[in-house]
Amino acid sequence: MIFKKYEFTDEKWATIRPTLYKEDEEGNEKLIPSINAIVEIGHICKAFDEEGTCTDLSTMYSVDMLLNEEVESLEDYEVYPDPVGVHTFAGDDSLYLKAYCEMFPESVFCLIPESDEDLAE
């Protein structure tokens, strides 16, 4: 499984979303074979005031996908937010962390200590 995060304009998502589904023999909407699951996160709030009111709402529409294989048509929309506090599938943080660390291997989130002594530093 591959976990990817994407951001689209509302208009772009409206055109891409239908291409990720197909109808089965009974007319039911099913995901295309390369996609296992889609979670439409929507517009993410980037900042809140003291009362908890959103003060900075993203203009981009966020979507998380669990893939069976890479979907080339989506590559331009991939995003890699810091892995702390992000949505995961079934609480499996390692799937997103793997994708994040492949993009940013030198990130503090991806550095693995060589010994227990390194942990103490």
Tab-separated table of N, CA and C in Angstrom:
chain	number	residue	atom	x	y	z
A	1	MET	N	0.823	-1.191	0.000
A	1	MET	CA	0.000	0.000	0.000
A	1	MET	C	0.867	1.253	0.000
A	2	ILE	N	0.393	2.262	-0.663
A	2	ILE	CA	1.074	3.550	-0.750
A	2	ILE	C	0.114	4.619	-0.250
A	3	PHE	N	0.559	5.449	0.674
A	3	PHE	CA	-0.266	6.522	1.225
A	3	PHE	C	0.222	7.842	0.643
A	4	LYS	N	-0.666	8.550	-0.033
A	4	LYS	CA	-0.323	9.853	-0.610
A	4	LYS	C	-1.327	10.904	-0.165
A	5	LYS	N	-0.834	12.135	-0.030
A	5	LYS	CA	-1.665	13.292	0.288
A	5	LYS	C	-1.617	14.231	-0.912
A	6	TYR	N	-2.774	14.810	-1.218
A	6	TYR	CA	-2.882	15.678	-2.386
A	6	TYR	C	-3.617	16.963	-2.020
A	7	GLU	N	-3.335	18.016	-2.800
A	7	GLU	CA	-4.085	19.266	-2.706
A	7	GLU	C	-4.470	19.715	-4.112
A	8	PHE	N	-5.725	20.138	-4.231
A	8	PHE	CA	-6.273	20.572	-5.512
A	8	PHE	C	-7.032	21.882	-5.314
A	9	THR	N	-7.171	22.651	-6.381
A	9	THR	CA	-8.170	23.714	-6.336
A	9	THR	C	-9.525	23.009	-6.360
A	10	ASP	N	-10.558	23.677	-5.928
A	10	ASP	CA	-11.900	23.070	-5.955
A	10	ASP	C	-12.272	22.643	-7.375
A	11	GLU	N	-11.953	23.486	-8.335
A	11	GLU	CA	-12.295	23.207	-9.723
A	11	GLU	C	-11.540	21.985	-10.251
A	12	LYS	N	-10.257	21.890	-9.929
A	12	LYS	CA	-9.449	20.759	-10.405
A	12	LYS	C	-9.944	19.449	-9.777
A	13	TRP	N	-10.262	19.470	-8.479
A	13	TRP	CA	-10.772	18.261	-7.829
A	13	TRP	C	-12.094	17.833	-8.467
A	14	ALA	N	-12.928	18.788	-8.821
A	14	ALA	CA	-14.213	18.462	-9.449
A	14	ALA	C	-14.013	17.763	-10.798
A	15	THR	N	-12.911	18.048	-11.484
A	15	THR	CA	-12.658	17.376	-12.761
A	15	THR	C	-11.899	16.057	-12.579
A	16	ILE	N	-11.032	15.991	-11.575
A	16	ILE	CA	-10.241	14.767	-11.369
A	16	ILE	C	-11.048	13.674	-10.668
A	17	ARG	N	-11.850	14.040	-9.686
A	17	ARG	CA	-12.569	13.051	-8.878
A	17	ARG	C	-13.319	12.009	-9.727
A	18	PRO	N	-14.092	12.404	-10.732
A	18	PRO	CA	-14.818	11.392	-11.519
A	18	PRO	C	-13.910	10.395	-12.237
A	19	THR	N	-12.670	10.768	-12.522
A	19	THR	CA	-11.760	9.860	-13.225
A	19	THR	C	-11.222	8.760	-12.309
A	20	LEU	N	-11.437	8.895	-11.018
A	20	LEU	CA	-10.927	7.927	-10.052
A	20	LEU	C	-11.944	6.830	-9.738
A	21	TYR	N	-13.110	6.922	-10.348
A	21	TYR	CA	-14.191	5.969	-10.132
A	21	TYR	C	-14.657	5.409	-11.470
A	22	LYS	N	-15.260	4.237	-11.394
A	22	LYS	CA	-15.933	3.654	-12.560
A	22	LYS	C	-17.183	2.948	-12.051
A	23	GLU	N	-18.119	2.704	-12.933
A	23	GLU	CA	-19.351	2.004	-12.554
A	23	GLU	C	-19.188	0.512	-12.802
A	24	ASP	N	-19.711	-0.294	-11.850
A	24	ASP	CA	-19.709	-1.737	-12.069
A	24	ASP	C	-20.952	-2.139	-12.858
A	25	GLU	N	-21.146	-3.432	-13.047
A	25	GLU	CA	-22.253	-3.938	-13.853
A	25	GLU	C	-23.619	-3.511	-13.320
A	26	GLU	N	-23.720	-3.333	-11.994
A	26	GLU	CA	-24.994	-2.946	-11.386
A	26	GLU	C	-25.167	-1.434	-11.289
A	27	GLY	N	-24.204	-0.669	-11.808
A	27	GLY	CA	-24.305	0.786	-11.778
A	27	GLY	C	-23.770	1.418	-10.511
A	28	ASN	N	-23.088	0.632	-9.669
A	28	ASN	CA	-22.499	1.171	-8.445
A	28	ASN	C	-21.160	1.823	-8.743
A	29	GLU	N	-20.867	2.941	-8.070
A	29	GLU	CA	-19.602	3.643	-8.235
A	29	GLU	C	-18.510	2.921	-7.445
A	30	LYS	N	-17.447	2.528	-8.121
A	30	LYS	CA	-16.319	1.825	-7.496
A	30	LYS	C	-15.029	2.557	-7.842
A	31	LEU	N	-14.056	2.479	-6.935
A	31	LEU	CA	-12.746	3.066	-7.205
A	31	LEU	C	-12.044	2.302	-8.316
A	32	ILE	N	-11.230	3.013	-9.085
A	32	ILE	CA	-10.433	2.338	-10.102
A	32	ILE	C	-9.450	1.404	-9.388
A	33	PRO	N	-8.959	0.359	-10.046
A	33	PRO	CA	-8.125	-0.660	-9.383
A	33	PRO	C	-6.856	-0.135	-8.707
A	34	SER	N	-6.285	0.952	-9.176
A	34	SER	CA	-5.052	1.446	-8.578
A	34	SER	C	-5.274	2.175	-7.252
A	35	ILE	N	-6.538	2.426	-6.891
A	35	ILE	CA	-6.845	3.142	-5.651
A	35	ILE	C	-7.641	2.250	-4.713
A	36	ASN	N	-7.185	2.186	-3.456
A	36	ASN	CA	-7.852	1.376	-2.445
A	36	ASN	C	-8.857	2.194	-1.637
A	37	ALA	N	-8.514	3.449	-1.321
A	37	ALA	CA	-9.400	4.288	-0.510
A	37	ALA	C	-9.112	5.768	-0.756
A	38	ILE	N	-10.157	6.580	-0.641
A	38	ILE	CA	-10.039	8.034	-0.742
A	38	ILE	C	-10.737	8.654	0.462
A	39	VAL	N	-10.057	9.599	1.105
A	39	VAL	CA	-10.671	10.392	2.165
A	39	VAL	C	-10.549	11.855	1.762
A	40	GLU	N	-11.697	12.487	1.567
A	40	GLU	CA	-11.715	13.902	1.223
A	40	GLU	C	-11.657	14.705	2.518
A	41	ILE	N	-10.502	15.274	2.796
A	41	ILE	CA	-10.293	16.047	4.017
A	41	ILE	C	-10.974	17.411	3.886
A	42	GLY	N	-10.879	18.018	2.719
A	42	GLY	CA	-11.483	19.325	2.488
A	42	GLY	C	-10.488	20.445	2.715
A	43	HIS	N	-11.005	21.611	3.056
A	43	HIS	CA	-10.163	22.793	3.296
A	43	HIS	C	-9.651	22.746	4.733
A	44	ILE	N	-8.352	22.756	4.897
A	44	ILE	CA	-7.726	22.628	6.213
A	44	ILE	C	-7.511	24.006	6.821
A	45	CYS	N	-7.825	24.119	8.100
A	45	CYS	CA	-7.559	25.356	8.822
A	45	CYS	C	-6.093	25.350	9.242
A	46	LYS	N	-5.381	26.420	8.888
A	46	LYS	CA	-3.955	26.517	9.199
A	46	LYS	C	-3.674	27.268	10.489
A	47	ALA	N	-4.658	28.032	10.986
A	47	ALA	CA	-4.453	28.803	12.221
A	47	ALA	C	-5.797	29.079	12.887
A	48	PHE	N	-5.763	29.095	14.217
A	48	PHE	CA	-6.955	29.361	15.023
A	48	PHE	C	-6.673	30.507	15.984
A	49	ASP	N	-7.731	31.233	16.351
A	49	ASP	CA	-7.567	32.258	17.386
A	49	ASP	C	-7.791	31.626	18.758
A	50	GLU	N	-7.755	32.440	19.809
A	50	GLU	CA	-7.882	31.941	21.190
A	50	GLU	C	-9.214	31.236	21.449
A	51	GLU	N	-10.275	31.628	20.726
A	51	GLU	CA	-11.596	31.005	20.911
A	51	GLU	C	-11.768	29.737	20.078
A	52	GLY	N	-10.769	29.404	19.288
A	52	GLY	CA	-10.850	28.211	18.449
A	52	GLY	C	-11.463	28.452	17.082
A	53	THR	N	-11.645	29.705	16.717
A	53	THR	CA	-12.190	30.043	15.405
A	53	THR	C	-11.064	30.023	14.373
A	54	CYS	N	-11.338	29.438	13.236
A	54	CYS	CA	-10.336	29.377	12.176
A	54	CYS	C	-10.065	30.782	11.648
A	55	THR	N	-8.794	31.141	11.605
A	55	THR	CA	-8.396	32.458	11.098
A	55	THR	C	-7.621	32.369	9.780
A	56	ASP	N	-7.287	31.159	9.354
A	56	ASP	CA	-6.537	30.980	8.109
A	56	ASP	C	-6.954	29.660	7.458
A	57	LEU	N	-7.997	29.710	6.637
A	57	LEU	CA	-8.507	28.520	5.971
A	57	LEU	C	-7.837	28.369	4.604
A	58	SER	N	-7.272	27.201	4.361
A	58	SER	CA	-6.605	26.947	3.089
A	58	SER	C	-7.593	27.058	1.936
A	59	THR	N	-7.123	27.587	0.827
A	59	THR	CA	-7.956	27.651	-0.371
A	59	THR	C	-7.884	26.339	-1.161
A	60	MET	N	-6.961	25.472	-0.779
A	60	MET	CA	-6.785	24.197	-1.471
A	60	MET	C	-7.620	23.105	-0.805
A	61	TYR	N	-8.100	22.158	-1.623
A	61	TYR	CA	-8.922	21.047	-1.159
A	61	TYR	C	-8.006	19.840	-0.950
A	62	SER	N	-7.935	19.350	0.272
A	62	SER	CA	-7.025	18.254	0.624
A	62	SER	C	-7.714	16.901	0.506
A	63	VAL	N	-6.973	15.946	-0.050
A	63	VAL	CA	-7.488	14.593	-0.252
A	63	VAL	C	-6.372	13.605	0.069
A	64	ASP	N	-6.691	12.590	0.873
A	64	ASP	CA	-5.746	11.512	1.166
A	64	ASP	C	-6.180	10.264	0.413
A	65	MET	N	-5.203	9.539	-0.115
A	65	MET	CA	-5.515	8.317	-0.850
A	65	MET	C	-4.585	7.184	-0.438
A	66	LEU	N	-5.162	6.013	-0.348
A	66	LEU	CA	-4.422	4.781	-0.133
A	66	LEU	C	-4.401	4.068	-1.480
A	67	LEU	N	-3.207	3.922	-2.028
A	67	LEU	CA	-3.059	3.419	-3.394
A	67	LEU	C	-2.521	1.995	-3.422
A	68	ASN	N	-2.934	1.272	-4.439
A	68	ASN	CA	-2.362	-0.046	-4.710
A	68	ASN	C	-1.126	0.096	-5.593
A	69	GLU	N	-1.091	1.177	-6.378
A	69	GLU	CA	0.044	1.508	-7.238
A	69	GLU	C	0.002	3.011	-7.504
A	70	GLU	N	1.114	3.571	-7.926
A	70	GLU	CA	1.188	5.002	-8.208
A	70	GLU	C	0.185	5.383	-9.297
A	71	VAL	N	-0.386	6.573	-9.176
A	71	VAL	CA	-1.296	7.105	-10.186
A	71	VAL	C	-0.612	8.336	-10.777
A	72	GLU	N	-0.022	8.170	-11.958
A	72	GLU	CA	0.791	9.227	-12.566
A	72	GLU	C	0.039	10.536	-12.763
A	73	SER	N	-1.241	10.465	-13.066
A	73	SER	CA	-2.006	11.687	-13.325
A	73	SER	C	-2.167	12.555	-12.079
A	74	LEU	N	-1.834	12.023	-10.902
A	74	LEU	CA	-1.975	12.774	-9.653
A	74	LEU	C	-0.654	13.330	-9.128
A	75	GLU	N	0.458	12.976	-9.751
A	75	GLU	CA	1.782	13.345	-9.237
A	75	GLU	C	1.955	14.845	-9.001
A	76	ASP	N	1.412	15.665	-9.872
A	76	ASP	CA	1.582	17.121	-9.736
A	76	ASP	C	0.858	17.697	-8.524
A	77	TYR	N	0.001	16.926	-7.896
A	77	TYR	CA	-0.817	17.425	-6.789
A	77	TYR	C	-0.376	16.878	-5.430
A	78	GLU	N	0.690	16.073	-5.410
A	78	GLU	CA	1.179	15.499	-4.160
A	78	GLU	C	1.707	16.589	-3.234
A	79	VAL	N	1.430	16.438	-1.946
A	79	VAL	CA	1.967	17.335	-0.924
A	79	VAL	C	2.497	16.480	0.223
A	80	TYR	N	3.426	17.040	0.974
A	80	TYR	CA	4.059	16.312	2.066
A	80	TYR	C	4.135	17.175	3.326
A	81	PRO	N	2.996	17.360	4.014
A	81	PRO	CA	3.054	18.121	5.272
A	81	PRO	C	3.828	17.335	6.329
A	82	ASP	N	4.351	18.047	7.338
A	82	ASP	CA	5.028	17.359	8.442
A	82	ASP	C	4.123	16.246	8.964
A	83	PRO	N	4.696	15.103	9.301
A	83	PRO	CA	3.886	13.945	9.679
A	83	PRO	C	3.262	13.982	11.075
A	84	VAL	N	3.435	15.057	11.807
A	84	VAL	CA	2.859	15.134	13.153
A	84	VAL	C	1.446	15.688	13.063
A	85	GLY	N	0.486	14.915	13.540
A	85	GLY	CA	-0.893	15.376	13.611
A	85	GLY	C	-1.680	15.305	12.318
A	86	VAL	N	-1.185	14.600	11.322
A	86	VAL	CA	-1.911	14.490	10.063
A	86	VAL	C	-2.841	13.283	10.080
A	87	HIS	N	-3.832	13.298	9.190
A	87	HIS	CA	-4.745	12.160	9.046
A	87	HIS	C	-3.962	10.934	8.586
A	88	THR	N	-4.291	9.784	9.141
A	88	THR	CA	-3.716	8.521	8.673
A	88	THR	C	-4.848	7.529	8.462
A	89	PHE	N	-4.570	6.472	7.764
A	89	PHE	CA	-5.549	5.411	7.553
A	89	PHE	C	-5.420	4.379	8.668
A	90	ALA	N	-6.505	4.162	9.385
A	90	ALA	CA	-6.565	3.172	10.469
A	90	ALA	C	-5.454	3.382	11.499
A	91	GLY	N	-5.033	4.641	11.679
A	91	GLY	CA	-4.007	4.937	12.666
A	91	GLY	C	-2.619	4.448	12.311
A	92	ASP	N	-2.424	4.027	11.065
A	92	ASP	CA	-1.121	3.513	10.648
A	92	ASP	C	-0.243	4.676	10.185
A	93	ASP	N	0.426	5.312	11.144
A	93	ASP	CA	1.292	6.454	10.842
A	93	ASP	C	2.467	6.071	9.948
A	94	SER	N	2.884	4.814	9.983
A	94	SER	CA	4.084	4.403	9.256
A	94	SER	C	3.914	4.502	7.744
A	95	LEU	N	2.707	4.323	7.231
A	95	LEU	CA	2.516	4.410	5.782
A	95	LEU	C	2.825	5.810	5.260
A	96	TYR	N	2.305	6.832	5.933
A	96	TYR	CA	2.594	8.192	5.483
A	96	TYR	C	4.045	8.556	5.788
A	97	LEU	N	4.535	8.149	6.940
A	97	LEU	CA	5.917	8.458	7.303
A	97	LEU	C	6.891	7.893	6.272
A	98	LYS	N	6.604	6.718	5.755
A	98	LYS	CA	7.445	6.115	4.723
A	98	LYS	C	7.494	7.004	3.478
A	99	ALA	N	6.316	7.449	3.013
A	99	ALA	CA	6.265	8.313	1.824
A	99	ALA	C	6.962	9.640	2.095
A	100	TYR	N	6.741	10.203	3.277
A	100	TYR	CA	7.358	11.477	3.650
A	100	TYR	C	8.884	11.353	3.666
A	101	CYS	N	9.382	10.290	4.272
A	101	CYS	CA	10.832	10.116	4.404
A	101	CYS	C	11.501	9.769	3.081
A	102	GLU	N	10.771	9.193	2.153
A	102	GLU	CA	11.332	8.974	0.825
A	102	GLU	C	11.574	10.309	0.131
A	103	MET	N	10.712	11.299	0.406
A	103	MET	CA	10.868	12.637	-0.184
A	103	MET	C	11.874	13.491	0.576
A	104	PHE	N	11.895	13.345	1.906
A	104	PHE	CA	12.731	14.194	2.767
A	104	PHE	C	13.553	13.342	3.734
A	105	PRO	N	14.506	12.556	3.226
A	105	PRO	CA	15.247	11.635	4.094
A	105	PRO	C	16.061	12.313	5.195
A	106	GLU	N	16.402	13.578	5.029
A	106	GLU	CA	17.194	14.281	6.045
A	106	GLU	C	16.320	14.980	7.091
A	107	SER	N	15.008	14.865	6.963
A	107	SER	CA	14.106	15.488	7.930
A	107	SER	C	14.315	14.896	9.316
A	108	VAL	N	14.111	15.709	10.321
A	108	VAL	CA	14.237	15.249	11.709
A	108	VAL	C	13.270	14.092	11.987
A	109	PHE	N	12.172	14.028	11.260
A	109	PHE	CA	11.204	12.949	11.455
A	109	PHE	C	11.715	11.617	10.914
A	110	CYS	N	12.763	11.660	10.099
A	110	CYS	CA	13.236	10.463	9.408
A	110	CYS	C	14.600	9.981	9.866
A	111	LEU	N	15.253	10.734	10.717
A	111	LEU	CA	16.585	10.349	11.169
A	111	LEU	C	16.478	9.267	12.234
A	112	ILE	N	17.182	8.185	12.008
A	112	ILE	CA	17.177	7.062	12.946
A	112	ILE	C	18.515	7.042	13.657
A	113	PRO	N	18.497	7.089	14.990
A	113	PRO	CA	19.765	7.085	15.729
A	113	PRO	C	20.553	5.812	15.441
A	114	GLU	N	21.890	5.956	15.387
A	114	GLU	CA	22.739	4.794	15.135
A	114	GLU	C	22.953	3.967	16.384
A	115	SER	N	22.796	4.589	17.575
A	115	SER	CA	22.979	3.851	18.812
A	115	SER	C	22.124	4.484	19.905
A	116	ASP	N	22.038	3.795	21.039
A	116	ASP	CA	21.299	4.323	22.192
A	116	ASP	C	21.940	5.607	22.702
A	117	GLU	N	23.250	5.741	22.538
A	117	GLU	CA	23.943	6.944	22.971
A	117	GLU	C	23.477	8.165	22.179
A	118	ASP	N	23.180	7.955	20.891
A	118	ASP	CA	22.680	9.043	20.058
A	118	ASP	C	21.322	9.533	20.554
A	119	LEU	N	20.532	8.641	21.133
A	119	LEU	CA	19.225	9.019	21.677
A	119	LEU	C	19.377	9.952	22.875
A	120	ALA	N	20.437	9.776	23.650
A	120	ALA	CA	20.633	10.560	24.868
A	120	ALA	C	21.083	11.984	24.576
A	121	GLU	N	21.593	12.226	23.374
A	121	GLU	CA	22.108	13.561	23.036
A	121	GLU	C	21.017	14.568	22.835
